[in-house]
Short mmCIF file of C-alpha atoms in Angstrom, two decimals:
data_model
loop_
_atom_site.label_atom_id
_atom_site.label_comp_id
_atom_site.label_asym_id
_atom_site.label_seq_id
_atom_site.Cartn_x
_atom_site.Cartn_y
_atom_site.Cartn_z
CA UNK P 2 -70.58 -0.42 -180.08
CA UNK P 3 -68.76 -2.06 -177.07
CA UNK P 4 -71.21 -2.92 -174.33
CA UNK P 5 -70.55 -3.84 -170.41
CA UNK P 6 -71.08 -7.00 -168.65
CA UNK P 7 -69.92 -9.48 -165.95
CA UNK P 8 -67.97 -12.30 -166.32
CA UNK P 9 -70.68 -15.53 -164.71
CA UNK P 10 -67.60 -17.62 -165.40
CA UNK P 11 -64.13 -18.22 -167.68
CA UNK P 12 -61.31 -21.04 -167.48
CA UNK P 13 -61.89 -23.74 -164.43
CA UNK P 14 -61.18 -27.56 -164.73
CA UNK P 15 -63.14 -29.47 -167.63
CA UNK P 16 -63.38 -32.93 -166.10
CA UNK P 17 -64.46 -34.12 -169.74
CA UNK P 18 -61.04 -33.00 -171.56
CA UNK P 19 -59.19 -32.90 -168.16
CA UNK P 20 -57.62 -29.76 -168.96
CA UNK P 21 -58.40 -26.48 -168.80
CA UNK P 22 -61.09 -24.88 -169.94
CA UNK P 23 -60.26 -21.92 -172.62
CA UNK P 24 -63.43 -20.22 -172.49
CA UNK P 25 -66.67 -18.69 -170.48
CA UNK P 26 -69.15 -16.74 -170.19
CA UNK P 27 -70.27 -13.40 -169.64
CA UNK P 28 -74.07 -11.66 -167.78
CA UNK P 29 -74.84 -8.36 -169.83
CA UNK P 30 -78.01 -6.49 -169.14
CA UNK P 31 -80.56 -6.67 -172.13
CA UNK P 32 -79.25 -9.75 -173.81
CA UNK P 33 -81.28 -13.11 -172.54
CA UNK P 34 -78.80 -15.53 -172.90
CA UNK P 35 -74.99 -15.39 -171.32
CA UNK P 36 -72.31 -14.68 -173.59
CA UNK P 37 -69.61 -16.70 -175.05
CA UNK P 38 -66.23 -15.67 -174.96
CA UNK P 39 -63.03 -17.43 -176.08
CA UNK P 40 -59.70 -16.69 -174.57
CA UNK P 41 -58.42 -15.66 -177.80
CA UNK P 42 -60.63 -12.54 -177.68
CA UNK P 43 -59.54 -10.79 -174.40
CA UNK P 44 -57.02 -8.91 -173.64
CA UNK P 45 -56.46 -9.53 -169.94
CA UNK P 46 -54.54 -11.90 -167.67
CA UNK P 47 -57.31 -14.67 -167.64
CA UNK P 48 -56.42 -15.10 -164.01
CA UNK P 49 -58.65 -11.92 -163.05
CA UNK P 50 -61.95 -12.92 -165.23
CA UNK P 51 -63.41 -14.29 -161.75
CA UNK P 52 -67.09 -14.33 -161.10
CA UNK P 53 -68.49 -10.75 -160.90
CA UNK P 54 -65.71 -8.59 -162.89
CA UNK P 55 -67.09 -6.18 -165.04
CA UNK P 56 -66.05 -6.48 -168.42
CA UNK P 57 -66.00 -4.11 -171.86
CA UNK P 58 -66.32 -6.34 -175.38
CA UNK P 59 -67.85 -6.15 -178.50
CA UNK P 60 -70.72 -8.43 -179.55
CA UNK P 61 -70.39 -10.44 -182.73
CA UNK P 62 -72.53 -12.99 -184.13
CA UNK P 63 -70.93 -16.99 -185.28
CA UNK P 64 -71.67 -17.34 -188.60
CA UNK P 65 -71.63 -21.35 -187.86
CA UNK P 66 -74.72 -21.22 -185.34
CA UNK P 67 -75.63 -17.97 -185.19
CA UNK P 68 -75.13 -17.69 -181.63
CA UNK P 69 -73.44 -13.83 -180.15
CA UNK P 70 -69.62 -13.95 -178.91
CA UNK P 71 -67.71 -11.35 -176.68
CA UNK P 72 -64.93 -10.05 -179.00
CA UNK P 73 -62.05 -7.66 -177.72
CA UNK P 74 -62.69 -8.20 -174.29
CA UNK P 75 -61.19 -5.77 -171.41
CA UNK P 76 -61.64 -5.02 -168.14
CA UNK P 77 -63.31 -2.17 -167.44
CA UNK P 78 -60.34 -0.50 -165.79
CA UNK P 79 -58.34 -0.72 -169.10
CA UNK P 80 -61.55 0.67 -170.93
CA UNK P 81 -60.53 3.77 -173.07
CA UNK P 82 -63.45 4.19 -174.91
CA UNK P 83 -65.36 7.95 -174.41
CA UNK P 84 -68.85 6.43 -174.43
CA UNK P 85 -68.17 3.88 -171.94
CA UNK P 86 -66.00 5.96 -169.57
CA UNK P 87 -69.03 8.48 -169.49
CA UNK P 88 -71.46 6.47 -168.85
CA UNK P 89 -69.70 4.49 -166.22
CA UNK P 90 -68.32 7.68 -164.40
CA UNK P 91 -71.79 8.96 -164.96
CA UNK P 92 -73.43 6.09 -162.90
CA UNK P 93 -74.62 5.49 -159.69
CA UNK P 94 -73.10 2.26 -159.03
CA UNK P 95 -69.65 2.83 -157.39
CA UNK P 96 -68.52 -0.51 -159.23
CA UNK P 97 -68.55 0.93 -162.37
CA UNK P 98 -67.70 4.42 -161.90
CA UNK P 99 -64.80 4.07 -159.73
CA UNK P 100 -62.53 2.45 -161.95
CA UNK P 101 -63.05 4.81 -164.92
CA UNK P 102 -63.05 7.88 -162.49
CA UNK P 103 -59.28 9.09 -163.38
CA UNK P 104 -59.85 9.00 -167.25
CA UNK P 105 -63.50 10.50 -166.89
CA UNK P 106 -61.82 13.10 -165.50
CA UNK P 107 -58.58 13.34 -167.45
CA UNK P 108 -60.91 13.63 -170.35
CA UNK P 109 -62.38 16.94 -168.87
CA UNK P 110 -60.23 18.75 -171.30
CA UNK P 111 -61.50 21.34 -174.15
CA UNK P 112 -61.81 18.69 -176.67
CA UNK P 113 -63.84 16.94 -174.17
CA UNK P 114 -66.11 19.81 -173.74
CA UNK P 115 -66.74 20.48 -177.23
CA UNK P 116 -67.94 16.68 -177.54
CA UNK P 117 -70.38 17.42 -174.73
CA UNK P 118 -71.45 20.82 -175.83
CA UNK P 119 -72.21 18.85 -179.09
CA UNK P 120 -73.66 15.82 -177.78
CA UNK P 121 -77.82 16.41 -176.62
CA UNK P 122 -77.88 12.23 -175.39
CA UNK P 123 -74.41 13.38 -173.29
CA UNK P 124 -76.33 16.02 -171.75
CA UNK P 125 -79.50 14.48 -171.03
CA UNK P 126 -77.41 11.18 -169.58
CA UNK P 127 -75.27 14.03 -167.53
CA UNK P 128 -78.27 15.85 -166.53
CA UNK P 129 -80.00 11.82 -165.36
CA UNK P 130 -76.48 11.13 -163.20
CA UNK P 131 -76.90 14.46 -161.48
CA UNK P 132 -80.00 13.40 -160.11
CA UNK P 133 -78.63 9.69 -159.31
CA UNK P 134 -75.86 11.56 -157.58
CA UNK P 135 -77.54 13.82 -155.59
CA UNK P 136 -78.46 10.82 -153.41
CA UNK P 137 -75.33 11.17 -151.85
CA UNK P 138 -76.44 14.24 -150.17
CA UNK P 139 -78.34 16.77 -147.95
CA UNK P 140 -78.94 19.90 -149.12
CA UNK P 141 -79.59 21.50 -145.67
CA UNK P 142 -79.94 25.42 -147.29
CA UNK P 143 -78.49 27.14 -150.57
CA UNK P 144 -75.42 27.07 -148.93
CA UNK P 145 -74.93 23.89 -146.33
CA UNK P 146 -74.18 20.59 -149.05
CA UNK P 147 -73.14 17.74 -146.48
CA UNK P 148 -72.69 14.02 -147.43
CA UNK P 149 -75.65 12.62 -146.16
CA UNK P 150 -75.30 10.35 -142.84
CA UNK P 151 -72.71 12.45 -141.88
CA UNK P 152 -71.67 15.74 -140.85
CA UNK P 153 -69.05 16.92 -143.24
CA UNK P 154 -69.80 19.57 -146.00
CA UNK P 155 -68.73 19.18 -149.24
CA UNK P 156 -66.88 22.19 -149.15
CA UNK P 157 -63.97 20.37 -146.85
CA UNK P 158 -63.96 17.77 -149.54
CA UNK P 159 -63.36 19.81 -152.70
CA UNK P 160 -60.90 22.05 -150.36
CA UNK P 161 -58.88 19.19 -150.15
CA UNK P 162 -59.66 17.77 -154.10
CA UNK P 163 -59.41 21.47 -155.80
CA UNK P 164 -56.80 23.33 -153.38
CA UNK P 165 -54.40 21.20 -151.82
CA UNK P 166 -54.83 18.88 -155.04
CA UNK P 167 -55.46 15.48 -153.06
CA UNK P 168 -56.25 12.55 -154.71
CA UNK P 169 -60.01 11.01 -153.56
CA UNK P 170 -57.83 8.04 -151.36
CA UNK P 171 -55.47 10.89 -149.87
CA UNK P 172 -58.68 12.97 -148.91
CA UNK P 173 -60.36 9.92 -147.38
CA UNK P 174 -57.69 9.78 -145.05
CA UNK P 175 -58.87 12.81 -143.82
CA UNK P 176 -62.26 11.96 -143.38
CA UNK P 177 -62.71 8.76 -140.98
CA UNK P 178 -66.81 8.97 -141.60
CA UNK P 179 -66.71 9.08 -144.79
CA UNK P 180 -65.96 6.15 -147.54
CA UNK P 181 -64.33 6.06 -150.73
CA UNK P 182 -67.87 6.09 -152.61
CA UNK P 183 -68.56 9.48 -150.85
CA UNK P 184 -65.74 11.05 -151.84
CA UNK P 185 -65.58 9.95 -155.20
CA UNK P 186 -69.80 10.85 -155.46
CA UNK P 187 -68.77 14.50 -153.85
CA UNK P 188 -66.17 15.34 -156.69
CA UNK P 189 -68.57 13.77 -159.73
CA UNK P 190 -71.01 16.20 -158.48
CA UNK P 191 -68.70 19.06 -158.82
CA UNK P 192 -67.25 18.51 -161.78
CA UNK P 193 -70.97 17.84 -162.85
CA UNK P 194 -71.90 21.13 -161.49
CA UNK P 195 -68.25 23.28 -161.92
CA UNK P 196 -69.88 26.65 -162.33
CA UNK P 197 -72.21 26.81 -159.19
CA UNK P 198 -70.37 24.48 -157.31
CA UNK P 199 -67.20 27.20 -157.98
CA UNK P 200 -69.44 30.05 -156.40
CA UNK P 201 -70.08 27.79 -153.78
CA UNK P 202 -66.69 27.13 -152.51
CA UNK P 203 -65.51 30.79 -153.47
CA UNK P 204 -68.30 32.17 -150.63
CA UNK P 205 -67.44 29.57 -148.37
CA UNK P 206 -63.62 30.60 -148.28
CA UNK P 207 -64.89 34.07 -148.23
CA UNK P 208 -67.12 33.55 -144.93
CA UNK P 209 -64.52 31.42 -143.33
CA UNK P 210 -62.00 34.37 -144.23
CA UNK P 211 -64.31 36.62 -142.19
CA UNK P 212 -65.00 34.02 -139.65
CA UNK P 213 -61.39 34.52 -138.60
CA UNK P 214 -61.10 37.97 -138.96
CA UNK P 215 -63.81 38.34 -136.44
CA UNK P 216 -62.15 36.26 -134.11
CA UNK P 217 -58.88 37.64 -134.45
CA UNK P 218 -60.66 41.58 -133.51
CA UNK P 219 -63.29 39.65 -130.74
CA UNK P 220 -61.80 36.88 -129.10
CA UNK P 221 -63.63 34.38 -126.77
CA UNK P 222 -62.82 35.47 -123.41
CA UNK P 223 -61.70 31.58 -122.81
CA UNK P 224 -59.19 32.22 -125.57
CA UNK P 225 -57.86 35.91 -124.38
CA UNK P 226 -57.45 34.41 -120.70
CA UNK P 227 -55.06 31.21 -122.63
CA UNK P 228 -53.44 33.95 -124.91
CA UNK P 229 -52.77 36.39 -121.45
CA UNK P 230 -51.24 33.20 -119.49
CA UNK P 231 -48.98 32.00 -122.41
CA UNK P 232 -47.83 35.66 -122.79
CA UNK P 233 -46.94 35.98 -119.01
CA UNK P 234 -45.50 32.44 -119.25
CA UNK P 235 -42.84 33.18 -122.15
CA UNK P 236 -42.14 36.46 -120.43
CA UNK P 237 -41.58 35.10 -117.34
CA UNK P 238 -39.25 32.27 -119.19
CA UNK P 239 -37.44 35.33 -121.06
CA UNK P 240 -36.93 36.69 -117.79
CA UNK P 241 -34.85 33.64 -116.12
CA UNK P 242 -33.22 33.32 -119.40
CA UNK P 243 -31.87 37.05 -119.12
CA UNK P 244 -30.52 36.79 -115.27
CA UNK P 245 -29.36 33.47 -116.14
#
């Protein structure tokens, strides 16, 4: 089973050998001591194992001193395993979900489905990010979502994500309150929640298409008066046009 960590430190000058060092060493949650890992076992450009990266590898044991080693190291952006794209797409922390996000949801195919229909721990860990995710928001009534802190509903979001098929950065641009962690967190919830979330956006489109009906029959008398002056204006224009 691969597991996820961060790299404390790999390569830097060994003033002992005075060359380079070929190795480091790697933080992962559970384990009490760092991890060794040899530059023979990743699969990376060793150039971006700084300080902090999070890391995928499987752990295997030296049969010389019985101490664990990182084998098959990548970084978590070049992860393809299904159990740790879930989970990280699945989790708060915006460091590890964001750079699975595009598989996670690439993978929300039938065959994906099936594995989660199948898979109790999936939907217990699904039902567990849900809740994590849900942070992200105020639920102001059954049907006013809006990113919390600010005042845009989530219904502009998946308008953009769902209809006009924007990617998360193009929809940002959009969206000069929000950041890329809220958009992102907005469109895990959704596909989280697909069914209601559906019905949400399908009576949202339906009120807004009534919305504008009603305006269209009852106009604000503000807007009739600018309507009635650019009428008389482009009449007038046709006018000096014709006896031109």
């Amino acid at each position: 089973m691969r597991k996820i960590g961060k790299i404390k430190w790999f390569g830097g000058h060994n003033n002992k050998t005075g060359s380079q060092n070929d190795f480091g060493f790697i933080a992962c949650e559970g384990k009490p001591n760092d991890i060794f890992v040899h530059l023979r076992q990743i699969n990376c450009s060793a150039t971006a194992l700084i300080e902090e990266t999070i890391v995928t590898f499987e752990v295997i044991t030296n049969f010389r001193d019985g101490k664990e080693e990182a084998k098959n190291l990548r970084l978590l952006i070049d992860e393809t395993d299904t159990e740790i794209i879930t989970f990280c797409a699945t989790n708060k922390d915006p460091n590890l979900w964001i750079p699975v996000f595009s598989k996670y949801f690439a993978n929300f195919s039938i065959n994906a489905m099936i594995f989660i229909g199948n898979n109790s721990n999936y939907n217990q860990q699904m039902e567990e990010s849900t809740m994590l995710i849900e942070e992200y928001f105020e639920f102001l009534a059954d049907d006013d979502i809006r990113v919390k802190g600010t005042r845009v509903g989530i219904e502009s979001i998946l308008y953009e994500y769902i209809y006009q098929q924007r990617s998360p950065e193009e929809i940002l641009k959009h969206f000069y309150t929000l950041t890329l962690d809220q958009v992102y967190a907005t469109i895990l919830y959704y596909l989280n929640n697909k069914a209601v979330l559906d019905k949400y956006i399908e009576d949202w489109l339906e009120w807004s298409h009534e919305q504008r009906k009603s305006q269209e029959l009852n106009p604000h008398p503000a807007s009739a008066r600018l309507q009635k002056i650019k009428e008389e204006r482009n009449k007038k224009n046709g006018t000096q046009v014709s006896h031109g």
